[in-house]
Short mmCIF file of C-alpha atoms in Angstrom, two decimals:
data_model
loop_
_atom_site.label_atom_id
_atom_site.label_comp_id
_atom_site.label_asym_id
_atom_site.label_seq_id
_atom_site.Cartn_x
_atom_site.Cartn_y
_atom_site.Cartn_z
CA MET A 1 -17.51 -5.26 -17.35
CA ILE A 2 -14.23 -5.93 -17.01
CA HIS A 3 -11.46 -4.38 -19.19
CA HIS A 4 -7.39 -5.78 -18.89
CA THR A 5 -5.33 -3.60 -20.66
CA GLU A 6 -1.89 -2.34 -20.28
CA LEU A 7 0.79 0.64 -20.11
CA THR A 8 4.04 -0.12 -21.25
CA ILE A 9 6.28 2.75 -20.08
CA ASP A 10 10.43 2.71 -21.12
CA THR A 11 12.11 4.13 -17.59
CA PRO A 12 15.55 6.55 -18.46
CA GLY A 13 16.74 4.73 -15.19
CA ARG A 14 15.56 5.79 -11.48
CA GLY A 15 12.90 8.26 -10.80
CA THR A 16 8.95 8.90 -12.08
CA THR A 17 7.20 8.47 -15.00
CA ASP A 18 4.09 10.40 -14.67
CA VAL A 19 1.09 7.98 -15.87
CA THR A 20 -1.68 9.66 -15.20
CA ALA A 21 -2.63 10.65 -18.60
CA ALA A 22 -2.07 7.33 -20.11
CA ALA A 23 -4.40 6.11 -17.53
CA GLN A 24 -6.81 8.48 -18.09
CA ALA A 25 -6.74 7.72 -21.74
CA GLU A 26 -7.60 3.84 -20.87
CA VAL A 27 -10.49 4.62 -18.81
CA ARG A 28 -12.00 7.01 -21.39
CA GLU A 29 -11.24 3.98 -23.78
CA SER A 30 -13.28 1.54 -22.04
CA GLY A 31 -15.98 3.39 -21.75
CA THR A 32 -16.64 2.69 -17.92
CA GLN A 33 -18.58 5.34 -16.45
CA SER A 34 -18.53 4.44 -12.81
CA GLY A 35 -16.13 1.62 -11.19
CA THR A 36 -12.80 1.49 -10.68
CA ALA A 37 -9.12 1.12 -12.11
CA LEU A 38 -6.77 -1.38 -10.49
CA LEU A 39 -2.94 -0.59 -11.36
CA PHE A 40 -0.83 -3.79 -10.57
CA VAL A 41 2.94 -3.46 -11.66
CA GLN A 42 4.29 -6.72 -12.88
CA HIS A 43 8.00 -6.11 -11.31
CA THR A 44 9.31 -5.89 -7.73
CA SER A 45 12.13 -3.26 -8.48
CA ALA A 46 9.32 -0.24 -9.70
CA SER A 47 6.34 0.50 -8.21
CA LEU A 48 3.75 2.99 -7.88
CA ILE A 49 3.31 6.21 -6.00
CA VAL A 50 0.16 9.14 -5.61
CA CYS A 51 1.70 12.25 -5.14
CA GLN A 52 1.57 15.83 -5.60
CA ASN A 53 1.91 16.91 -8.78
CA ALA A 54 2.00 20.40 -8.85
CA ASP A 55 6.44 21.03 -8.13
CA PRO A 56 8.76 17.98 -9.52
CA GLN A 57 10.72 18.84 -6.73
CA VAL A 58 8.44 17.33 -4.34
CA ARG A 59 8.85 13.63 -6.32
CA ARG A 60 12.58 14.89 -5.97
CA ASP A 61 12.88 14.95 -2.14
CA LEU A 62 11.02 12.05 -1.76
CA GLU A 63 14.20 10.37 -4.22
CA ALA A 64 16.26 12.19 -1.77
CA TRP A 65 14.74 10.40 1.09
CA LEU A 66 14.39 7.12 -0.19
CA ALA A 67 18.12 7.31 -1.29
CA ARG A 68 19.28 8.20 2.27
CA ALA A 69 16.67 5.40 3.74
CA ALA A 70 17.38 2.40 1.66
CA PRO A 71 21.28 3.56 0.26
CA ASP A 72 22.71 1.62 -2.97
CA GLY A 73 25.58 -0.46 -1.88
CA ASP A 74 24.07 -0.71 1.91
CA ARG A 75 26.89 -3.92 3.32
CA ILE A 76 23.63 -4.69 5.15
CA PHE A 77 22.32 -6.28 1.66
CA ARG A 78 23.75 -9.41 0.34
CA HIS A 79 21.64 -10.10 -2.09
CA THR A 80 24.51 -8.32 -4.14
CA ALA A 81 24.90 -10.12 -7.43
CA GLU A 82 22.64 -7.85 -9.51
CA GLY A 83 24.14 -4.76 -8.60
CA PRO A 84 24.42 -2.22 -5.68
CA ASP A 85 21.53 -0.23 -6.68
CA ASP A 86 19.20 -4.15 -7.02
CA MET A 87 17.88 -4.41 -3.38
CA PRO A 88 17.36 -1.19 -2.23
CA ALA A 89 15.01 -1.44 -5.09
CA HIS A 90 13.24 -4.60 -4.11
CA VAL A 91 13.27 -2.41 -0.44
CA ARG A 92 11.73 0.82 -2.22
CA SER A 93 9.44 -1.30 -4.15
CA THR A 94 8.11 -2.46 -0.27
CA LEU A 95 7.61 0.74 0.79
CA THR A 96 5.55 2.02 -2.14
CA ALA A 97 2.67 0.08 -3.64
CA THR A 98 2.72 -2.64 -5.88
CA SER A 99 -1.12 -2.30 -6.65
CA LEU A 100 -3.17 0.59 -6.28
CA THR A 101 -7.28 0.82 -7.14
CA VAL A 102 -8.66 4.61 -7.88
CA PRO A 103 -12.37 5.53 -8.33
CA ILE A 104 -14.10 6.21 -11.62
CA VAL A 105 -16.79 8.41 -11.07
CA ASP A 106 -18.27 10.25 -14.24
CA GLY A 107 -16.04 8.44 -16.95
CA ARG A 108 -12.65 9.40 -15.33
CA LEU A 109 -9.86 8.79 -13.19
CA HIS A 110 -11.43 10.38 -9.18
CA LEU A 111 -8.17 11.70 -8.42
CA GLY A 112 -7.62 14.89 -6.20
CA THR A 113 -6.54 18.51 -7.80
CA TRP A 114 -3.24 17.69 -6.77
CA GLN A 115 -2.85 13.69 -7.12
CA GLY A 116 -0.65 12.79 -9.90
CA LEU A 117 -0.12 8.86 -10.42
CA TYR A 118 3.37 7.65 -10.80
CA LEU A 119 5.68 4.22 -12.04
CA TYR A 120 8.43 4.94 -9.92
CA GLU A 121 11.28 2.97 -11.36
CA HIS A 122 13.93 1.96 -8.52
CA ARG A 123 16.62 0.69 -10.84
CA THR A 124 19.75 2.92 -11.48
CA HIS A 125 19.24 1.89 -15.37
CA ALA A 126 16.88 2.14 -17.66
CA TYR A 127 14.16 -0.71 -18.30
CA ARG A 128 10.91 -1.41 -19.81
CA ARG A 129 8.03 -1.58 -17.36
CA ARG A 130 4.63 -2.88 -17.60
CA ILE A 131 1.76 -1.96 -15.43
CA HIS A 132 -1.27 -3.86 -16.10
CA LEU A 133 -5.06 -1.79 -15.79
CA THR A 134 -8.21 -3.89 -15.00
CA ILE A 135 -11.17 -1.63 -15.32
CA THR A 136 -14.35 -2.90 -13.77
CA GLY A 137 -17.54 -1.32 -13.46
CA ALA A 138 -20.29 0.14 -16.23
CA MET B 1 -19.69 -13.21 -9.15
CA ILE B 2 -18.08 -12.71 -5.65
CA HIS B 3 -16.35 -15.26 -3.97
CA HIS B 4 -15.08 -14.87 0.07
CA THR B 5 -12.49 -17.19 1.30
CA GLU B 6 -9.85 -17.47 3.71
CA LEU B 7 -6.29 -18.53 4.12
CA THR B 8 -4.79 -20.03 7.43
CA ILE B 9 -1.39 -19.82 7.73
CA ASP B 10 0.34 -20.77 10.56
CA THR B 11 3.53 -18.80 10.79
CA PRO B 12 7.13 -19.72 12.28
CA GLY B 13 7.32 -16.70 13.68
CA ARG B 14 9.28 -13.91 12.03
CA GLY B 15 9.59 -13.35 8.07
CA THR B 16 7.69 -14.95 5.00
CA THR B 17 5.61 -17.38 3.71
CA ASP B 18 4.75 -17.85 -0.17
CA VAL B 19 1.11 -17.72 -0.41
CA THR B 20 1.37 -17.39 -3.92
CA ALA B 21 0.89 -20.77 -4.77
CA ALA B 22 -2.29 -21.56 -2.31
CA ALA B 23 -3.73 -17.73 -3.79
CA GLN B 24 -4.03 -19.41 -7.48
CA ALA B 25 -5.30 -22.37 -6.14
CA GLU B 26 -8.54 -20.29 -5.13
CA VAL B 27 -8.91 -18.46 -7.86
CA ARG B 28 -8.95 -21.72 -9.69
CA GLU B 29 -11.56 -23.31 -7.27
CA SER B 30 -13.50 -20.36 -7.86
CA GLY B 31 -13.62 -20.70 -11.69
CA THR B 32 -13.03 -17.10 -11.98
CA GLN B 33 -11.38 -16.63 -15.70
CA SER B 34 -11.14 -13.15 -15.37
CA GLY B 35 -11.51 -10.46 -12.75
CA THR B 36 -9.69 -9.30 -9.53
CA ALA B 37 -8.35 -11.09 -6.16
CA LEU B 38 -8.26 -8.71 -3.58
CA LEU B 39 -5.85 -10.46 -0.65
CA PHE B 40 -6.95 -8.54 2.88
CA VAL B 41 -4.94 -9.77 6.05
CA GLN B 42 -6.38 -9.82 9.26
CA HIS B 43 -4.13 -8.56 11.62
CA THR B 44 -2.06 -5.57 12.67
CA SER B 45 0.94 -7.06 13.16
CA ALA B 46 1.21 -9.09 10.06
CA SER B 47 1.10 -8.05 6.27
CA LEU B 48 1.33 -8.51 2.73
CA ILE B 49 4.55 -7.95 0.50
CA VAL B 50 4.48 -8.53 -3.40
CA CYS B 51 8.45 -9.76 -3.73
CA GLN B 52 11.04 -11.04 -6.04
CA ASN B 53 10.75 -14.96 -5.57
CA ALA B 54 13.66 -16.62 -7.33
CA ASP B 55 16.42 -16.02 -4.33
CA PRO B 56 15.25 -16.47 -0.43
CA GLN B 57 18.11 -14.03 0.63
CA VAL B 58 16.45 -10.82 -1.16
CA ARG B 59 13.65 -11.35 1.74
CA ARG B 60 16.10 -12.03 4.35
CA ASP B 61 17.81 -8.62 3.25
CA LEU B 62 14.38 -7.23 3.16
CA GLU B 63 14.17 -8.20 6.61
CA ALA B 64 17.90 -7.00 7.70
CA TRP B 65 16.40 -3.87 6.12
CA LEU B 66 13.26 -3.67 8.65
CA ALA B 67 15.03 -5.02 11.36
CA ARG B 68 17.06 -1.82 11.30
CA ALA B 69 14.59 0.61 10.67
CA ALA B 70 12.37 -0.30 13.60
CA PRO B 71 14.59 -2.14 15.49
CA ASP B 72 12.84 -4.48 18.50
CA GLY B 73 13.09 -2.72 22.04
CA ASP B 74 13.66 0.75 20.34
CA ARG B 75 13.04 3.37 23.25
CA ILE B 76 10.97 5.25 21.17
CA PHE B 77 8.04 3.55 21.93
CA ARG B 78 5.92 2.99 24.78
CA HIS B 79 3.23 0.40 23.85
CA THR B 80 5.70 -2.33 25.24
CA ALA B 81 3.38 -4.31 27.28
CA GLU B 82 2.63 -7.19 24.56
CA GLY B 83 6.44 -7.46 24.25
CA PRO B 84 9.70 -5.48 22.62
CA ASP B 85 8.73 -7.03 18.92
CA ASP B 86 4.76 -5.89 19.11
CA MET B 87 5.33 -2.09 18.15
CA PRO B 88 7.75 -2.40 16.00
CA ALA B 89 5.28 -5.22 14.06
CA HIS B 90 2.91 -2.50 13.89
CA VAL B 91 5.36 -0.22 12.48
CA ARG B 92 6.35 -3.04 9.64
CA SER B 93 2.77 -3.64 8.79
CA THR B 94 2.01 -0.15 8.53
CA LEU B 95 4.78 0.21 6.11
CA THR B 96 4.04 -3.08 3.77
CA ALA B 97 0.47 -3.96 2.77
CA THR B 98 -2.89 -5.03 4.52
CA SER B 99 -4.68 -5.25 1.57
CA LEU B 100 -3.21 -6.00 -2.02
CA THR B 101 -5.06 -6.91 -5.20
CA VAL B 102 -4.03 -8.86 -8.58
CA PRO B 103 -6.02 -9.01 -11.95
CA ILE B 104 -7.06 -12.54 -12.71
CA VAL B 105 -6.19 -13.21 -16.11
CA ASP B 106 -7.13 -16.22 -18.52
CA GLY B 107 -8.20 -18.01 -15.13
CA ARG B 108 -4.31 -17.09 -13.19
CA LEU B 109 -3.81 -14.41 -10.74
CA HIS B 110 -1.30 -12.09 -13.42
CA LEU B 111 1.69 -11.74 -11.41
CA GLY B 112 4.92 -10.82 -13.13
CA THR B 113 7.74 -13.76 -13.70
CA TRP B 114 9.36 -12.80 -10.73
CA GLN B 115 6.75 -11.87 -8.54
CA GLY B 116 5.79 -14.12 -5.58
CA LEU B 117 3.07 -13.07 -2.90
CA TYR B 118 4.45 -13.33 0.65
CA LEU B 119 2.41 -13.27 3.79
CA TYR B 120 4.45 -11.32 6.36
CA GLU B 121 4.92 -12.72 10.14
CA HIS B 122 6.72 -9.43 11.94
CA ARG B 123 6.01 -11.39 15.90
CA THR B 124 9.35 -13.15 17.05
CA HIS B 125 7.06 -15.53 18.14
CA ALA B 126 4.34 -18.13 15.84
CA TYR B 127 1.08 -16.90 14.73
CA ARG B 128 -1.67 -18.49 12.97
CA ARG B 129 -2.82 -15.72 10.89
CA ARG B 130 -5.84 -15.34 8.37
CA ILE B 131 -5.84 -13.48 4.62
CA HIS B 132 -9.03 -13.04 3.75
CA LEU B 133 -9.68 -13.25 -0.23
CA THR B 134 -11.98 -11.87 -1.89
CA ILE B 135 -12.40 -13.15 -5.81
CA THR B 136 -14.60 -10.80 -8.19
CA GLY B 137 -15.00 -11.09 -11.70
CA ALA B 138 -16.86 -13.61 -14.16
CA MET C 1 -23.97 -2.49 -7.84
CA ILE C 2 -21.63 0.48 -7.57
CA HIS C 3 -22.10 2.83 -4.91
CA HIS C 4 -20.00 6.04 -4.85
CA THR C 5 -20.42 8.09 -1.76
CA GLU C 6 -17.75 10.52 0.67
CA LEU C 7 -16.41 10.68 3.76
CA THR C 8 -15.27 14.74 4.39
CA ILE C 9 -13.17 14.35 7.78
CA ASP C 10 -12.02 17.62 9.91
CA THR C 11 -8.72 17.40 11.15
CA PRO C 12 -7.33 18.70 14.28
CA GLY C 13 -3.68 18.56 12.62
CA ARG C 14 -1.00 15.88 12.75
CA GLY C 15 -2.88 12.58 14.48
CA THR C 16 -4.92 9.68 13.33
CA THR C 17 -8.74 9.71 13.04
CA ASP C 18 -10.75 7.01 13.30
CA VAL C 19 -13.20 6.33 10.24
CA THR C 20 -13.96 3.02 11.30
CA ALA C 21 -17.21 3.20 12.39
CA ALA C 22 -18.01 6.16 9.43
CA ALA C 23 -17.14 3.53 6.34
CA GLN C 24 -19.28 1.09 8.33
CA ALA C 25 -22.09 2.86 8.13
CA GLU C 26 -21.76 3.70 4.29
CA VAL C 27 -21.38 -0.19 3.57
CA ARG C 28 -24.85 -0.34 5.94
CA GLU C 29 -26.56 1.95 3.69
CA SER C 30 -25.74 0.99 0.35
CA GLY C 31 -27.10 -2.13 1.49
CA THR C 32 -24.60 -3.93 0.13
CA GLN C 33 -24.22 -7.36 1.50
CA SER C 34 -21.06 -9.18 -0.30
CA GLY C 35 -18.29 -7.17 -2.12
CA THR C 36 -15.28 -4.70 -1.69
CA ALA C 37 -15.46 -1.48 0.05
CA LEU C 38 -12.32 0.61 -1.64
CA LEU C 39 -11.32 4.00 0.30
CA PHE C 40 -9.03 6.47 -1.52
CA VAL C 41 -7.83 9.37 0.39
CA GLN C 42 -7.96 13.04 -2.49
CA HIS C 43 -4.54 13.88 -0.89
CA THR C 44 -1.05 13.89 -0.74
CA SER C 45 -0.06 14.76 2.52
CA ALA C 46 -2.78 12.80 4.12
CA SER C 47 -3.16 8.70 3.65
CA LEU C 48 -4.65 5.50 5.42
CA ILE C 49 -3.38 2.83 7.41
CA VAL C 50 -5.02 0.47 9.44
CA CYS C 51 -3.73 -0.05 12.84
CA GLN C 52 -4.69 -1.59 15.97
CA ASN C 53 -7.83 -0.22 17.73
CA ALA C 54 -7.41 -0.80 21.44
CA ASP C 55 -4.62 0.96 22.89
CA PRO C 56 -4.17 4.09 21.46
CA GLN C 57 -0.65 4.65 22.46
CA VAL C 58 -0.46 2.26 19.60
CA ARG C 59 -0.95 5.60 16.94
CA ARG C 60 1.45 7.59 19.02
CA ASP C 61 4.24 5.26 18.82
CA LEU C 62 3.78 4.77 14.87
CA GLU C 63 3.77 8.81 14.83
CA ALA C 64 6.67 9.29 17.15
CA TRP C 65 8.53 6.28 14.59
CA LEU C 66 7.06 8.66 11.57
CA ALA C 67 8.60 11.81 13.08
CA ARG C 68 11.62 10.42 13.58
CA ALA C 69 12.08 8.55 10.30
CA ALA C 70 10.86 12.03 8.35
CA PRO C 71 11.73 14.83 10.58
CA ASP C 72 10.04 17.91 9.88
CA GLY C 73 12.64 20.55 8.17
CA ASP C 74 14.72 18.10 7.51
CA ARG C 75 17.77 20.07 5.50
CA ILE C 76 17.63 17.07 2.75
CA PHE C 77 14.28 18.47 1.42
CA ARG C 78 14.40 21.61 -0.55
CA HIS C 79 10.48 21.60 -1.32
CA THR C 80 9.79 24.06 1.66
CA ALA C 81 8.14 26.56 0.51
CA GLU C 82 5.15 24.86 1.76
CA GLY C 83 6.20 24.90 5.52
CA PRO C 84 8.95 22.20 7.19
CA ASP C 85 5.70 19.98 7.96
CA ASP C 86 5.05 19.62 4.08
CA MET C 87 7.69 17.24 2.26
CA PRO C 88 7.34 14.70 5.18
CA ALA C 89 4.06 14.75 4.81
CA HIS C 90 4.73 13.57 1.14
CA VAL C 91 7.02 10.90 2.06
CA ARG C 92 4.79 9.62 4.89
CA SER C 93 1.84 9.48 2.86
CA THR C 94 3.70 7.51 0.13
CA LEU C 95 5.04 5.28 3.25
CA THR C 96 1.57 4.52 4.25
CA ALA C 97 -1.74 3.69 1.72
CA THR C 98 -4.14 6.43 -0.59
CA SER C 99 -6.00 3.35 -1.56
CA LEU C 100 -7.57 0.66 0.77
CA THR C 101 -9.72 -1.76 -0.15
CA VAL C 102 -11.56 -4.04 2.45
CA PRO C 103 -14.09 -6.72 1.74
CA ILE C 104 -17.83 -6.77 2.67
CA VAL C 105 -18.92 -9.80 4.25
CA ASP C 106 -22.79 -10.19 5.77
CA GLY C 107 -23.06 -6.59 5.16
CA ARG C 108 -20.22 -5.49 6.97
CA LEU C 109 -16.62 -4.22 6.51
CA HIS C 110 -14.90 -7.45 7.12
CA LEU C 111 -12.10 -6.93 9.40
CA GLY C 112 -10.18 -8.51 12.42
CA THR C 113 -10.66 -7.71 15.64
CA TRP C 114 -8.37 -5.42 16.44
CA GLN C 115 -8.51 -3.99 13.13
CA GLY C 116 -9.38 -0.05 12.95
CA LEU C 117 -9.21 2.27 9.63
CA TYR C 118 -7.89 5.62 10.48
CA LEU C 119 -7.44 8.43 8.12
CA TYR C 120 -3.67 10.23 9.27
CA GLU C 121 -3.48 13.90 9.04
CA HIS C 122 0.67 14.65 7.96
CA ARG C 123 0.47 18.24 8.43
CA THR C 124 0.84 20.36 11.30
CA HIS C 125 -2.67 22.51 10.33
CA ALA C 126 -5.60 21.15 10.60
CA TYR C 127 -7.57 20.70 7.18
CA ARG C 128 -10.63 19.51 6.03
CA ARG C 129 -10.01 15.79 3.71
CA ARG C 130 -12.08 13.52 1.99
CA ILE C 131 -11.57 9.91 1.26
CA HIS C 132 -14.13 8.86 -1.29
CA LEU C 133 -16.12 5.05 -0.89
CA THR C 134 -16.40 2.74 -3.28
CA ILE C 135 -18.75 0.54 -2.69
CA THR C 136 -19.05 -3.00 -4.88
CA GLY C 137 -20.90 -6.08 -4.58
CA ALA C 138 -24.17 -7.37 -4.30
#
């Protein structure tokens, strides 16, 4: 059986939103006991990460690293019409994940103890973002 | 049903080739209405990205960023027998995607409006590259 | 049919462990002739890469690149309680892959000639790591 559903997330601007519980709820709703869940972000300036879920500072430090690696307003970029944060957002999306597949075991996303699933908004402004979920299994 | 097929792309050297239409054509050909499409690059110096498809400058800027982050001829590298662009190509492949899964909805790859699928050739010379497609669903 | 299984790897500390043969053995064991194999690492400081399998220097050079890009003890990081290598390990995990799907053709992982699958331990100490395998197909 294949179930298609969607998570809609209103981001507050740059940073991460925990989508683990919302994705777990969709798996439960689907009734799938064994299979896989594909999370696919339908954007190129927001993306997915699997990250440590115990200390929020981990995600703030990751943000600090990305902000230094792909700084806003970098003069290397020429695609600047959409703002100084647009091209860095595309770079960040490419370095992280647009598509992520997670096993489903015993009716749940089979994550490690310290793993959370996060939508990463890379633009500085707030956006409405969509993650398409494809739940496959039995 | 599982369909295996292959895209063969002759790259012109470093840079991106849009494979969205070719992948959509394979999905259509398979007759799959609902499911997933796995794109898997069978190389370690070419890879996949999902990128903004409206302004080609976005991909040129991404190239500029990667060229700065993993410069050809970097003296940090010792695996140099295959040329100054070989090791950077392996780094770039690792930072981007070898495997990418996209939902299929209503007989089509369910991409966002601004999303394109690109094969990224990281070597400076032209190569023949293979993307294996596994289309699963009904 | 869906088969769930697990690879347990005792890493010797930072660096890569080839898991290609172990994953191939699980595919063979499952009897799956055609389908996909999802490798999912249940950690956030170890990850997966697909890398050139002919010259081990390639992976050493990749390590040198990552060690420079996300150096241990970087003063940009504030999450330091778990050691100077912990936050770099989370960054490295985010830049590489937690989830990786490989086609299965003729009862085998359909990798390119020069492709190997590697678990990448990003912490400096040894850890026991788990890769969950979900083999789907017929």
